[in-house]
Coordinates of N, CA and C in Angstrom, one line a residue:
M1 N -130.0 -72.6 129.7 CA -130.6 -72.2 131.1 C -131.1 -73.2 132.2
I2 N -131.8 -73.5 133.1 CA -132.3 -74.2 133.5 C -133.0 -73.5 134.5
Y3 N -134.7 -74.2 134.7 CA -135.5 -73.6 134.7 C -136.7 -74.5 135.8
F4 N -136.1 -73.9 136.8 CA -136.8 -74.9 138.3 C -138.6 -73.3 139.1
A5 N -139.2 -74.4 138.9 CA -141.4 -74.0 140.1 C -141.8 -75.5 140.6
S6 N -141.8 -74.8 141.6 CA -142.9 -76.4 142.5 C -143.7 -75.6 143.0
D7 N -145.5 -76.2 142.9 CA -146.5 -76.1 143.7 C -147.4 -75.1 143.2
I8 N -147.7 -75.5 142.1 CA -148.6 -75.2 141.0 C -149.6 -75.0 141.3
H9 N -150.3 -76.8 141.3 CA -151.6 -76.8 142.8 C -152.7 -77.0 141.2
L10 N -152.3 -77.6 140.0 CA -153.0 -76.9 139.2 C -154.6 -78.2 139.4
G11 N -155.3 -76.5 139.4 CA -156.5 -77.1 139.7 C -157.3 -77.2 140.9
A12 N -156.5 -76.6 142.0 CA -157.2 -76.6 142.8 C -158.0 -74.8 142.8
G13 N -158.9 -74.5 143.2 CA -160.0 -73.9 144.0 C -160.8 -73.5 143.2
D14 N -162.3 -72.7 142.6 CA -163.0 -73.3 141.0 C -163.2 -72.9 140.5
K15 N -162.8 -72.8 139.0 CA -162.8 -73.1 137.6 C -162.5 -72.0 137.5
Q16 N -163.0 -70.4 138.0 CA -162.1 -69.6 137.6 C -160.6 -69.4 138.3
Y17 N -160.0 -69.9 139.9 CA -159.3 -69.4 140.0 C -158.0 -70.2 139.4
A18 N -159.2 -71.9 138.7 CA -158.1 -72.6 138.9 C -157.6 -72.4 136.7
R19 N -158.3 -72.2 135.9 CA -157.9 -71.0 135.1 C -156.9 -70.1 134.6
R20 N -157.2 -69.3 135.9 CA -156.2 -68.2 135.8 C -154.8 -68.6 135.5
T21 N -155.0 -70.5 137.1 CA -153.7 -70.5 138.0 C -152.8 -70.9 136.5
E22 N -153.2 -71.9 136.1 CA -153.5 -72.7 134.5 C -152.4 -72.3 133.4
Q23 N -153.2 -70.5 133.4 CA -153.3 -69.9 131.9 C -151.6 -69.0 132.6
R24 N -151.6 -68.4 133.9 CA -150.0 -68.3 135.0 C -148.6 -69.1 134.1
F25 N -149.2 -70.5 134.9 CA -148.0 -71.7 134.5 C -147.7 -71.3 132.6
L26 N -149.0 -71.3 131.5 CA -148.9 -71.5 131.1 C -147.5 -70.7 130.2
R27 N -147.8 -69.0 130.6 CA -147.5 -68.0 129.9 C -145.8 -68.4 130.6
W28 N -145.5 -68.7 131.9 CA -144.9 -69.0 132.0 C -143.3 -70.5 131.4
L29 N -143.6 -71.0 130.7 CA -144.1 -71.9 130.7 C -143.5 -71.5 129.5
D30 N -143.9 -71.4 128.4 CA -143.7 -70.3 127.0 C -142.5 -69.1 127.5
M31 N -141.7 -68.5 128.8 CA -140.9 -67.9 129.1 C -139.4 -68.4 128.7
A32 N -139.8 -69.9 129.8 CA -138.5 -70.2 130.3 C -138.9 -71.6 128.8
G33 N -140.0 -71.5 127.8 CA -138.8 -71.8 126.9 C -138.1 -72.0 125.9
K34 N -138.5 -70.4 125.6 CA -137.6 -69.5 124.6 C -136.0 -70.0 124.6
D35 N -135.3 -70.5 126.1 CA -134.0 -70.3 126.2 C -133.7 -71.9 127.2
A36 N -135.1 -72.1 127.5 CA -134.2 -73.8 128.4 C -134.0 -75.2 127.5
D37 N -133.1 -75.1 128.6 CA -132.0 -77.0 128.5 C -132.6 -77.3 128.8
T38 N -133.5 -77.3 130.7 CA -134.5 -78.2 131.2 C -135.0 -77.0 132.1
I39 N -135.8 -77.7 132.3 CA -137.3 -77.6 133.3 C -137.4 -78.1 134.3
F40 N -137.5 -78.3 135.4 CA -137.8 -79.3 136.7 C -138.8 -78.4 137.6
L41 N -139.8 -79.2 137.2 CA -141.1 -78.8 138.2 C -140.6 -80.4 139.8
V42 N -140.9 -79.6 140.6 CA -140.1 -79.9 141.7 C -141.6 -80.3 142.7
G43 N -143.0 -81.0 141.9 CA -144.1 -81.2 142.5 C -144.8 -80.5 142.8
D44 N -146.0 -81.2 143.7 CA -147.4 -80.3 143.5 C -147.4 -79.5 142.3
I45 N -147.2 -80.2 141.3 CA -147.7 -79.1 140.8 C -149.1 -79.4 140.2
F46 N -149.4 -80.7 141.1 CA -151.1 -80.9 140.6 C -151.6 -81.1 141.4
D47 N -153.6 -79.5 142.3 CA -153.8 -80.0 143.5 C -154.1 -81.3 144.0
F48 N -154.5 -81.6 142.9 CA -154.8 -83.7 143.3 C -154.6 -84.3 141.3
W49 N -153.6 -85.4 142.0 CA -154.0 -86.2 141.0 C -154.0 -87.6 141.6
F50 N -154.9 -88.7 140.7 CA -154.7 -90.0 140.9 C -155.3 -90.6 140.0
E51 N -153.9 -91.3 139.2 CA -154.1 -92.5 137.4 C -154.0 -94.0 137.8
Y52 N -155.3 -94.2 137.5 CA -156.0 -96.1 137.5 C -155.5 -95.7 136.3
G53 N -155.3 -97.7 136.1 CA -154.2 -98.0 135.1 C -155.3 -97.2 133.3
H54 N -156.1 -96.9 133.9 CA -156.7 -96.6 131.9 C -157.6 -95.2 132.5
V55 N -157.6 -94.0 132.8 CA -158.5 -93.0 133.7 C -157.5 -92.5 133.7
V56 N -156.9 -91.5 134.5 CA -156.8 -90.2 134.6 C -157.0 -89.1 134.8
P57 N -157.3 -87.8 135.5 CA -157.8 -86.9 136.1 C -158.4 -86.3 134.5
K58 N -159.7 -85.8 133.7 CA -160.1 -84.5 133.4 C -159.2 -83.2 133.5
G59 N -159.5 -82.5 131.7 CA -158.5 -81.2 132.3 C -157.5 -81.1 131.9
F60 N -156.9 -80.8 131.7 CA -155.1 -80.1 132.0 C -154.9 -80.5 130.6
T61 N -155.9 -79.7 129.6 CA -155.4 -80.2 128.3 C -154.5 -78.9 127.6
R62 N -153.7 -78.0 128.9 CA -153.3 -77.0 127.5 C -152.0 -77.3 128.4
I63 N -152.3 -77.6 129.7 CA -150.2 -77.5 130.3 C -150.2 -79.2 129.8
F64 N -150.6 -79.8 129.3 CA -150.0 -81.4 128.2 C -150.1 -81.2 127.2
G65 N -150.7 -80.8 126.6 CA -150.2 -80.0 124.8 C -148.6 -78.6 125.2
K66 N -148.6 -78.5 126.0 CA -147.3 -77.5 125.8 C -146.0 -78.8 126.3
L67 N -146.7 -78.8 127.4 CA -145.3 -79.8 128.5 C -145.0 -81.0 126.9
A68 N -145.8 -81.3 126.1 CA -146.0 -81.5 125.0 C -144.4 -81.5 124.5
E69 N -145.4 -80.4 124.0 CA -144.8 -80.0 122.6 C -143.0 -78.6 123.0
L70 N -142.7 -78.8 124.6 CA -141.1 -78.8 124.4 C -140.2 -79.8 124.2
T71 N -140.8 -81.1 124.5 CA -139.8 -82.4 124.9 C -140.3 -82.6 124.0
D72 N -141.4 -81.9 121.9 CA -139.9 -82.8 121.1 C -139.9 -81.5 120.6
R73 N -139.4 -80.2 121.3 CA -138.1 -79.7 120.9 C -137.6 -79.9 121.3
G74 N -137.2 -81.0 121.5 CA -135.7 -81.3 123.2 C -135.4 -80.0 124.1
V75 N -136.7 -79.8 124.9 CA -135.9 -79.3 126.0 C -136.7 -80.8 127.2
K76 N -135.8 -80.9 128.3 CA -135.7 -82.3 128.7 C -136.8 -81.2 130.2
I77 N -138.0 -81.9 130.5 CA -138.9 -81.3 131.7 C -138.4 -82.9 132.6
V78 N -137.9 -82.3 133.8 CA -137.3 -83.2 135.3 C -139.0 -83.2 136.0
F79 N -139.4 -84.1 136.5 CA -140.9 -83.8 137.2 C -140.5 -85.0 138.4
F80 N -141.2 -84.5 139.4 CA -140.8 -84.7 141.2 C -141.9 -84.7 141.1
T81 N -142.9 -86.3 142.1 CA -143.8 -86.5 142.3 C -144.0 -85.5 143.7
G82 N -144.8 -84.2 145.0 CA -145.3 -83.7 145.2 C -145.7 -84.8 146.2
N83 N -146.2 -83.8 147.3 CA -147.3 -84.9 148.7 C -149.0 -84.8 147.8
H84 N -149.3 -84.0 147.0 CA -150.4 -84.0 146.3 C -150.1 -84.8 144.7
D85 N -149.4 -85.1 144.3 CA -149.1 -85.6 143.7 C -148.5 -86.7 143.0
M86 N -148.9 -88.0 144.2 CA -147.0 -89.1 144.1 C -148.0 -89.1 143.6
W87 N -149.6 -90.0 142.7 CA -150.3 -91.0 142.7 C -150.1 -91.0 140.7
V88 N -148.6 -90.3 140.4 CA -148.4 -90.1 139.0 C -148.1 -91.7 138.4
G89 N -148.2 -92.5 137.1 CA -148.0 -93.4 137.4 C -147.0 -92.9 135.6
D90 N -147.6 -93.1 134.6 CA -146.0 -93.3 133.2 C -147.2 -92.8 132.8
Y91 N -148.5 -91.9 132.7 CA -149.3 -91.5 131.6 C -148.7 -90.4 131.8
L92 N -147.7 -89.4 132.0 CA -147.3 -88.1 131.5 C -146.1 -88.6 130.6
P93 N -145.4 -89.4 131.0 CA -143.8 -89.9 130.7 C -144.1 -90.5 128.9
R94 N -144.7 -90.9 129.3 CA -145.4 -92.0 127.7 C -146.4 -90.6 127.0
E95 N -146.7 -89.2 127.2 CA -148.2 -88.6 126.2 C -147.0 -87.8 126.2
C96 N -146.4 -87.1 127.1 CA -145.7 -86.1 127.1 C -144.1 -85.8 127.1
G97 N -143.2 -87.0 126.9 CA -142.5 -87.1 126.9 C -140.9 -85.8 128.1
I98 N -141.9 -86.7 129.0 CA -141.6 -86.3 130.7 C -140.3 -87.1 131.5
E99 N -139.4 -86.7 132.1 CA -138.4 -87.9 133.9 C -138.9 -87.6 134.2
L100 N -139.5 -88.6 134.9 CA -140.1 -88.6 135.8 C -139.9 -89.3 137.9
Y101 N -139.7 -88.4 138.0 CA -139.0 -89.2 139.8 C -140.3 -89.1 140.9
T102 N -140.2 -89.9 141.6 CA -141.0 -90.3 142.6 C -139.8 -89.6 144.6
K103 N -138.8 -90.0 144.2 CA -137.9 -89.4 145.4 C -136.9 -88.4 145.4
P104 N -135.8 -87.6 146.2 CA -135.0 -87.0 146.0 C -134.2 -87.2 145.0
Q105 N -133.1 -86.1 144.0 CA -132.3 -86.8 143.2 C -131.0 -85.7 143.3
T106 N -129.8 -86.2 142.6 CA -128.7 -85.7 143.0 C -129.1 -86.0 140.9
F107 N -128.3 -84.4 140.8 CA -127.8 -83.9 139.5 C -127.2 -83.4 139.2
T108 N -126.2 -83.6 137.9 CA -125.4 -82.4 137.9 C -125.4 -81.3 136.5
V109 N -125.8 -79.8 136.8 CA -126.3 -79.5 135.6 C -125.3 -78.0 135.2
A110 N -125.0 -78.0 134.2 CA -123.9 -76.5 134.2 C -122.9 -76.4 135.5
G111 N -122.0 -78.0 134.8 CA -120.6 -77.6 136.4 C -120.8 -77.8 137.5
K112 N -122.3 -77.7 138.4 CA -122.8 -77.8 139.3 C -123.7 -78.9 140.1
T113 N -123.4 -79.9 140.9 CA -124.0 -80.8 141.5 C -125.1 -80.6 142.9
L114 N -126.3 -80.6 141.9 CA -127.5 -80.5 142.2 C -128.6 -81.4 143.6
F115 N -128.8 -81.6 144.0 CA -129.4 -82.2 145.3 C -131.5 -81.5 145.1
V116 N -132.2 -81.8 144.6 CA -133.5 -82.2 144.5 C -134.5 -82.4 144.6
A117 N -135.0 -81.9 145.6 CA -137.0 -82.7 145.9 C -137.9 -82.0 146.5
H118 N -138.9 -82.7 146.5 CA -139.9 -81.7 146.9 C -139.9 -81.5 147.9
G119 N -139.2 -82.6 149.5 CA -140.0 -81.9 150.6 C -140.3 -82.6 151.6
D120 N -141.4 -82.6 151.0 CA -142.5 -83.1 152.5 C -141.3 -85.0 152.3
N121 N -141.9 -85.5 154.2 CA -141.8 -86.7 153.6 C -140.0 -87.3 154.3
M122 N -139.9 -85.5 154.9 CA -138.2 -86.2 154.7 C -138.4 -84.6 156.4
N123 N -136.8 -85.9 156.8 CA -136.6 -85.5 157.7 C -138.0 -85.0 159.6
I124 N -138.4 -86.5 159.0 CA -140.3 -86.5 159.7 C -139.9 -87.9 160.7
K125 N -138.0 -88.4 161.9 CA -138.3 -89.2 162.6 C -139.1 -88.9 163.5
G126 N -139.6 -88.5 164.5 CA -139.6 -88.4 165.5 C -141.6 -87.6 165.3
Q127 N -141.6 -88.3 164.2 CA -143.4 -88.5 163.6 C -144.1 -89.2 163.6
P128 N -144.5 -90.2 164.5 CA -144.6 -91.7 164.0 C -146.0 -91.2 162.6
L129 N -147.0 -90.0 163.8 CA -147.8 -90.2 162.5 C -148.0 -90.2 161.0
L130 N -146.6 -89.3 161.0 CA -147.3 -88.7 159.9 C -146.1 -89.8 159.2
R131 N -145.5 -90.5 159.4 CA -144.7 -91.5 158.9 C -145.4 -92.3 158.3
M132 N -146.2 -93.1 159.0 CA -147.4 -94.0 159.1 C -147.8 -93.6 158.2
M133 N -149.0 -92.3 157.2 CA -149.3 -91.8 156.8 C -148.5 -92.1 155.5
N134 N -147.4 -91.3 155.6 CA -146.9 -91.0 154.6 C -146.5 -92.4 153.5
A135 N -146.1 -93.5 154.5 CA -145.8 -94.9 153.9 C -147.4 -95.6 153.0
M136 N -148.9 -95.3 154.5 CA -149.7 -95.4 153.2 C -149.9 -94.7 152.9
F137 N -150.1 -93.9 152.3 CA -150.0 -93.0 151.6 C -149.2 -93.4 149.6
R138 N -147.9 -93.9 150.1 CA -146.8 -94.0 149.3 C -147.1 -95.5 149.0
S139 N -147.8 -97.1 148.9 CA -148.5 -97.5 149.6 C -148.5 -98.5 148.1
K140 N -147.7 -99.2 146.8 CA -148.5 -99.6 145.7 C -149.6 -100.3 146.2
V141 N -150.0 -101.5 146.7 CA -150.3 -101.9 146.5 C -152.0 -101.5 147.8
L142 N -152.3 -100.8 148.3 CA -153.1 -99.6 149.1 C -153.6 -98.8 147.5
R143 N -152.8 -98.4 146.9 CA -152.9 -98.4 145.9 C -154.0 -98.7 144.4
K144 N -153.8 -99.6 144.7 CA -154.4 -101.3 144.1 C -155.3 -100.6 144.2
V145 N -155.1 -101.2 145.2 CA -156.4 -102.5 146.1 C -157.7 -100.4 145.1
A146 N -157.1 -99.9 146.1 CA -158.3 -98.3 145.5 C -158.6 -97.8 144.9
S147 N -158.0 -97.7 143.5 CA -157.9 -98.2 141.9 C -159.6 -98.9 142.0
W148 N -159.2 -100.5 142.8 CA -160.4 -101.6 142.4 C -161.1 -101.5 143.7
L149 N -161.2 -100.5 144.4 CA -162.8 -100.6 144.7 C -163.2 -99.4 144.5
I150 N -163.4 -97.9 144.3 CA -162.9 -96.6 144.5 C -162.9 -96.5 142.8
H151 N -165.2 -95.7 142.9 CA -165.2 -94.8 141.6 C -163.9 -94.3 141.6
P152 N -163.6 -93.4 140.1 CA -162.7 -92.5 140.1 C -163.9 -90.4 140.9
D153 N -164.8 -90.6 140.6 CA -165.2 -90.3 140.6 C -165.6 -89.6 142.4
L154 N -165.2 -90.6 142.7 CA -165.3 -90.6 144.9 C -164.5 -90.0 145.0
F155 N -163.4 -90.7 143.8 CA -162.4 -90.5 144.2 C -161.5 -89.4 144.4
M156 N -162.1 -88.3 142.8 CA -161.7 -87.6 143.4 C -162.1 -86.1 143.7
R157 N -163.3 -86.4 144.2 CA -164.7 -85.6 145.6 C -163.2 -85.6 146.9
F158 N -162.8 -86.8 147.4 CA -162.0 -87.2 148.2 C -160.9 -86.0 148.5
G159 N -159.9 -86.3 147.0 CA -158.6 -85.8 146.9 C -158.7 -84.4 146.6
K160 N -160.2 -83.7 146.5 CA -160.2 -82.0 146.4 C -160.5 -81.8 147.8
W161 N -161.5 -82.7 148.6 CA -160.8 -82.6 149.8 C -160.5 -81.9 151.0
W162 N -159.2 -82.9 150.0 CA -157.7 -82.9 151.5 C -156.6 -82.7 150.3
S163 N -156.6 -82.1 149.6 CA -155.5 -81.1 149.0 C -156.0 -79.9 149.5
G164 N -157.5 -79.6 149.4 CA -157.3 -78.0 149.7 C -157.1 -77.6 151.0
K165 N -157.0 -78.8 151.5 CA -157.1 -78.9 153.7 C -155.0 -78.9 153.8
S166 N -154.5 -79.3 153.1 CA -152.7 -79.4 153.2 C -153.0 -78.3 153.1
R167 N -153.1 -77.6 151.3 CA -152.7 -75.9 151.2 C -152.8 -75.5 151.3
K168 N -153.9 -75.7 152.4 CA -154.0 -74.3 153.7 C -152.9 -74.5 154.6
S169 N -153.1 -74.9 155.3 CA -151.3 -76.2 156.6 C -150.5 -75.0 155.9
H170 N -150.2 -75.3 154.6 CA -149.2 -73.9 154.1 C -149.3 -72.2 153.6
S171 N -150.0 -71.8 154.3 CA -150.8 -70.6 154.4 C -149.2 -69.3 155.2
K172 N -149.1 -68.8 153.7 CA -148.0 -67.7 154.0 C -148.2 -66.6 155.6
D173 N -149.9 -67.0 155.6 CA -149.9 -66.0 156.7 C -149.0 -66.8 157.7
T174 N -148.8 -68.4 157.8 CA -148.7 -69.2 159.0 C -147.2 -69.1 158.3
I175 N -146.5 -69.9 157.4 CA -145.5 -69.6 157.1 C -144.5 -69.0 157.2
T176 N -143.3 -69.1 158.2 CA -142.0 -68.0 158.5 C -140.4 -69.5 157.9
P177 N -140.2 -67.9 157.5 CA -138.4 -69.2 157.5 C -137.9 -69.9 158.7
E178 N -138.2 -69.6 160.4 CA -138.3 -70.7 161.4 C -138.8 -72.0 160.9
S179 N -140.3 -71.3 160.0 CA -140.5 -73.1 160.1 C -140.1 -73.9 158.4
L180 N -138.7 -73.6 158.0 CA -138.5 -73.6 157.2 C -136.9 -74.3 158.0
G181 N -137.6 -74.5 158.9 CA -136.0 -75.0 160.3 C -135.5 -77.5 159.7
F182 N -137.3 -77.3 160.2 CA -137.1 -78.8 159.4 C -135.7 -79.2 158.5
L183 N -136.1 -78.2 157.1 CA -135.9 -78.2 156.1 C -134.1 -78.0 155.8
V184 N -133.8 -77.7 156.7 CA -132.7 -76.7 156.4 C -131.3 -77.7 157.4
D185 N -131.8 -78.2 158.9 CA -131.3 -79.3 159.8 C -131.4 -80.3 158.4
Y186 N -131.8 -81.1 157.6 CA -131.8 -81.9 156.6 C -130.8 -81.7 155.4
A187 N -131.2 -80.0 155.2 CA -129.6 -80.2 154.3 C -128.4 -79.9 154.4
R188 N -128.5 -79.0 156.1 CA -127.2 -79.9 155.9 C -126.8 -80.5 156.8
E189 N -127.4 -81.4 157.1 CA -126.3 -82.9 157.0 C -126.2 -84.2 155.8
Y190 N -127.3 -83.2 154.9 CA -127.4 -84.1 153.1 C -125.5 -83.1 153.3
K191 N -125.8 -81.8 152.8 CA -124.2 -81.6 153.0 C -122.6 -81.8 153.3
K192 N -123.3 -82.6 155.1 CA -122.2 -82.6 155.3 C -121.9 -84.2 154.9
A193 N -121.9 -85.1 155.0 CA -121.8 -85.7 153.6 C -121.5 -86.4 153.0
N194 N -122.1 -85.0 152.1 CA -121.1 -84.9 150.3 C -120.9 -83.3 150.3
Q195 N -119.7 -83.1 150.6 CA -119.6 -82.3 150.5 C -119.3 -81.9 148.6
D196 N -119.5 -82.3 147.7 CA -119.1 -82.3 146.5 C -120.5 -81.4 146.0
T197 N -121.6 -81.2 146.9 CA -123.5 -80.5 146.6 C -123.0 -78.6 146.4
D198 N -123.6 -78.7 145.2 CA -123.2 -76.6 144.8 C -124.2 -76.2 145.5
Y199 N -125.8 -77.5 145.8 CA -126.4 -76.4 145.8 C -127.8 -77.5 146.1
I200 N -128.8 -77.1 147.4 CA -130.2 -77.5 147.7 C -131.1 -77.8 147.1
L201 N -132.0 -78.0 146.9 CA -133.6 -77.0 146.1 C -134.6 -78.0 146.8
F202 N -135.4 -77.2 147.5 CA -137.2 -77.3 147.8 C -138.1 -77.2 147.2
G203 N -139.1 -77.4 146.9 CA -140.0 -76.4 147.2 C -140.9 -76.9 148.4
H204 N -142.8 -77.5 148.2 CA -143.0 -77.8 149.4 C -143.7 -76.8 150.4
M205 N -142.9 -76.0 150.8 CA -143.6 -74.9 151.9 C -144.0 -74.3 151.6
H206 N -144.1 -73.7 150.3 CA -144.6 -72.6 149.1 C -144.1 -71.0 150.4
Y207 N -143.1 -70.4 150.0 CA -142.8 -69.7 151.1 C -140.9 -70.4 150.5
P208 N -141.0 -68.9 149.5 CA -139.1 -68.4 148.9 C -138.1 -67.9 149.5
Y209 N -137.6 -68.3 149.7 CA -136.5 -68.4 150.6 C -135.0 -68.7 150.2
D210 N -134.3 -68.0 150.3 CA -132.5 -68.2 149.4 C -131.4 -68.3 150.8
L211 N -130.9 -69.6 151.3 CA -130.8 -69.2 152.0 C -128.8 -69.3 152.2
K212 N -127.9 -68.9 152.5 CA -126.4 -68.2 152.2 C -126.0 -68.8 153.2
E213 N -125.0 -70.3 154.0 CA -125.2 -70.3 154.9 C -123.0 -70.7 154.8
S214 N -122.3 -70.8 155.1 CA -120.6 -70.8 154.4 C -120.2 -71.5 153.0
D215 N -120.4 -73.0 152.9 CA -120.3 -72.7 151.2 C -122.0 -73.4 151.1
L216 N -122.7 -74.3 152.2 CA -124.6 -74.4 151.6 C -125.0 -73.7 151.6
R217 N -125.7 -73.5 150.3 CA -126.3 -73.1 150.0 C -128.2 -74.5 148.8
V218 N -129.3 -73.1 150.2 CA -130.0 -73.8 150.2 C -132.0 -72.9 149.4
L219 N -131.9 -73.1 148.1 CA -133.5 -72.5 148.1 C -134.6 -73.0 148.4
F220 N -136.1 -72.5 148.2 CA -137.3 -72.2 148.6 C -137.7 -72.0 147.8
L221 N -138.8 -73.4 146.4 CA -139.3 -72.6 145.6 C -141.1 -72.1 146.7
D222 N -141.5 -71.5 146.0 CA -143.0 -70.5 145.8 C -144.1 -71.3 145.2
C223 N -145.6 -71.1 145.8 CA -146.3 -71.6 145.4 C -146.8 -70.6 144.5
W224 N -147.8 -71.1 144.0 CA -148.8 -70.0 142.3 C -150.2 -69.4 142.7
D225 N -150.3 -69.4 144.6 CA -151.7 -69.8 145.0 C -151.8 -67.6 144.5
N226 N -151.3 -66.5 144.4 CA -150.8 -65.4 144.0 C -150.5 -64.6 142.9
D227 N -150.1 -63.9 142.5 CA -150.5 -62.9 141.8 C -149.2 -63.1 141.0
E228 N -148.1 -63.7 141.8 CA -146.4 -63.2 141.5 C -146.1 -64.5 142.1
A229 N -145.3 -65.8 142.2 CA -145.0 -66.8 142.5 C -143.5 -66.8 142.2
T230 N -142.1 -67.3 143.1 CA -140.7 -67.2 143.3 C -140.6 -68.5 142.2
Y231 N -139.6 -68.6 140.9 CA -139.9 -70.0 140.7 C -137.4 -69.9 140.8
A232 N -136.5 -70.6 140.6 CA -135.5 -70.3 140.7 C -134.7 -70.7 138.0
V233 N -133.5 -70.3 139.1 CA -133.4 -70.0 137.3 C -131.7 -70.4 137.0
M234 N -131.1 -71.1 136.8 CA -129.3 -71.4 136.5 C -128.5 -70.8 135.8
D235 N -128.6 -70.2 134.8 CA -127.9 -69.7 133.7 C -126.6 -70.4 133.6
N236 N -126.0 -71.0 132.0 CA -124.9 -72.0 131.9 C -123.4 -71.2 132.4
A237 N -122.9 -70.7 133.3 CA -121.9 -71.0 134.1 C -122.4 -71.7 135.5
G238 N -123.7 -71.5 136.5 CA -124.0 -72.8 137.0 C -124.4 -71.9 138.3
N239 N -125.1 -70.4 137.6 CA -124.9 -69.3 138.4 C -126.2 -69.4 139.4
I240 N -127.4 -69.5 140.7 CA -128.6 -70.0 140.5 C -129.0 -68.3 141.1
S241 N -130.8 -68.2 141.0 CA -130.9 -67.4 142.0 C -132.3 -67.7 142.0
L242 N -133.5 -66.6 143.1 CA -134.5 -67.2 142.2 C -135.2 -65.2 141.3
K243 N -136.1 -65.9 141.4 CA -136.7 -65.0 139.7 C -138.3 -64.7 140.6
T244 N -138.9 -63.5 140.0 CA -140.7 -63.7 140.3 C -141.2 -63.0 139.0
F245 N -141.9 -64.5 139.1 CA -142.9 -64.5 138.3 C -144.5 -63.6 138.2

């Protein structure tokens, strides 16, 4: 079985909220780990993460232990960075055995061709300000300079403020199926150029949705900011569906 989840936003909110989210995600990993061949974590697993050369944010010990336990048992963990945790470096691959990607990727799983992307920084040609911000945030040079000049405590304080502001912009009260249009358009264009693609899967928008359009299938994963979260699962025959945890 292949499992997909995104937008856990570990560390978001106050201590009680953050611990509740962590415990729910751990239960989901336990559930998925019983029969998973691969678990895809499709971005924004952390609400904010900035990895220095020798310093990482404290906390998340149970999550790291569970990921390492799963990979030690032979479960493949594929981790995509999102716009909240784009600064993940080599720590998680080295310590937890995950497979890390910073850009969209195509996989062949269960006999199906699958395009996976977090969903940020896509189809934004007409948004020069957003493009400039994305280029700045993803600049390896600026990241290195920031790690030299800014104390981790200050960066974490800024990051939590920035992440909270960004997360609120994707509230379920404001997102609708129409809000997904820019990614649906991207998926349509991608499918035209890659006809053998069976499924396209996004996170980012905090809105669960399963779009079926002739030979196009696009699935959007949910965030984990309430008592129910939507994830995706693919069986060994290549059938994919959204499930609620």
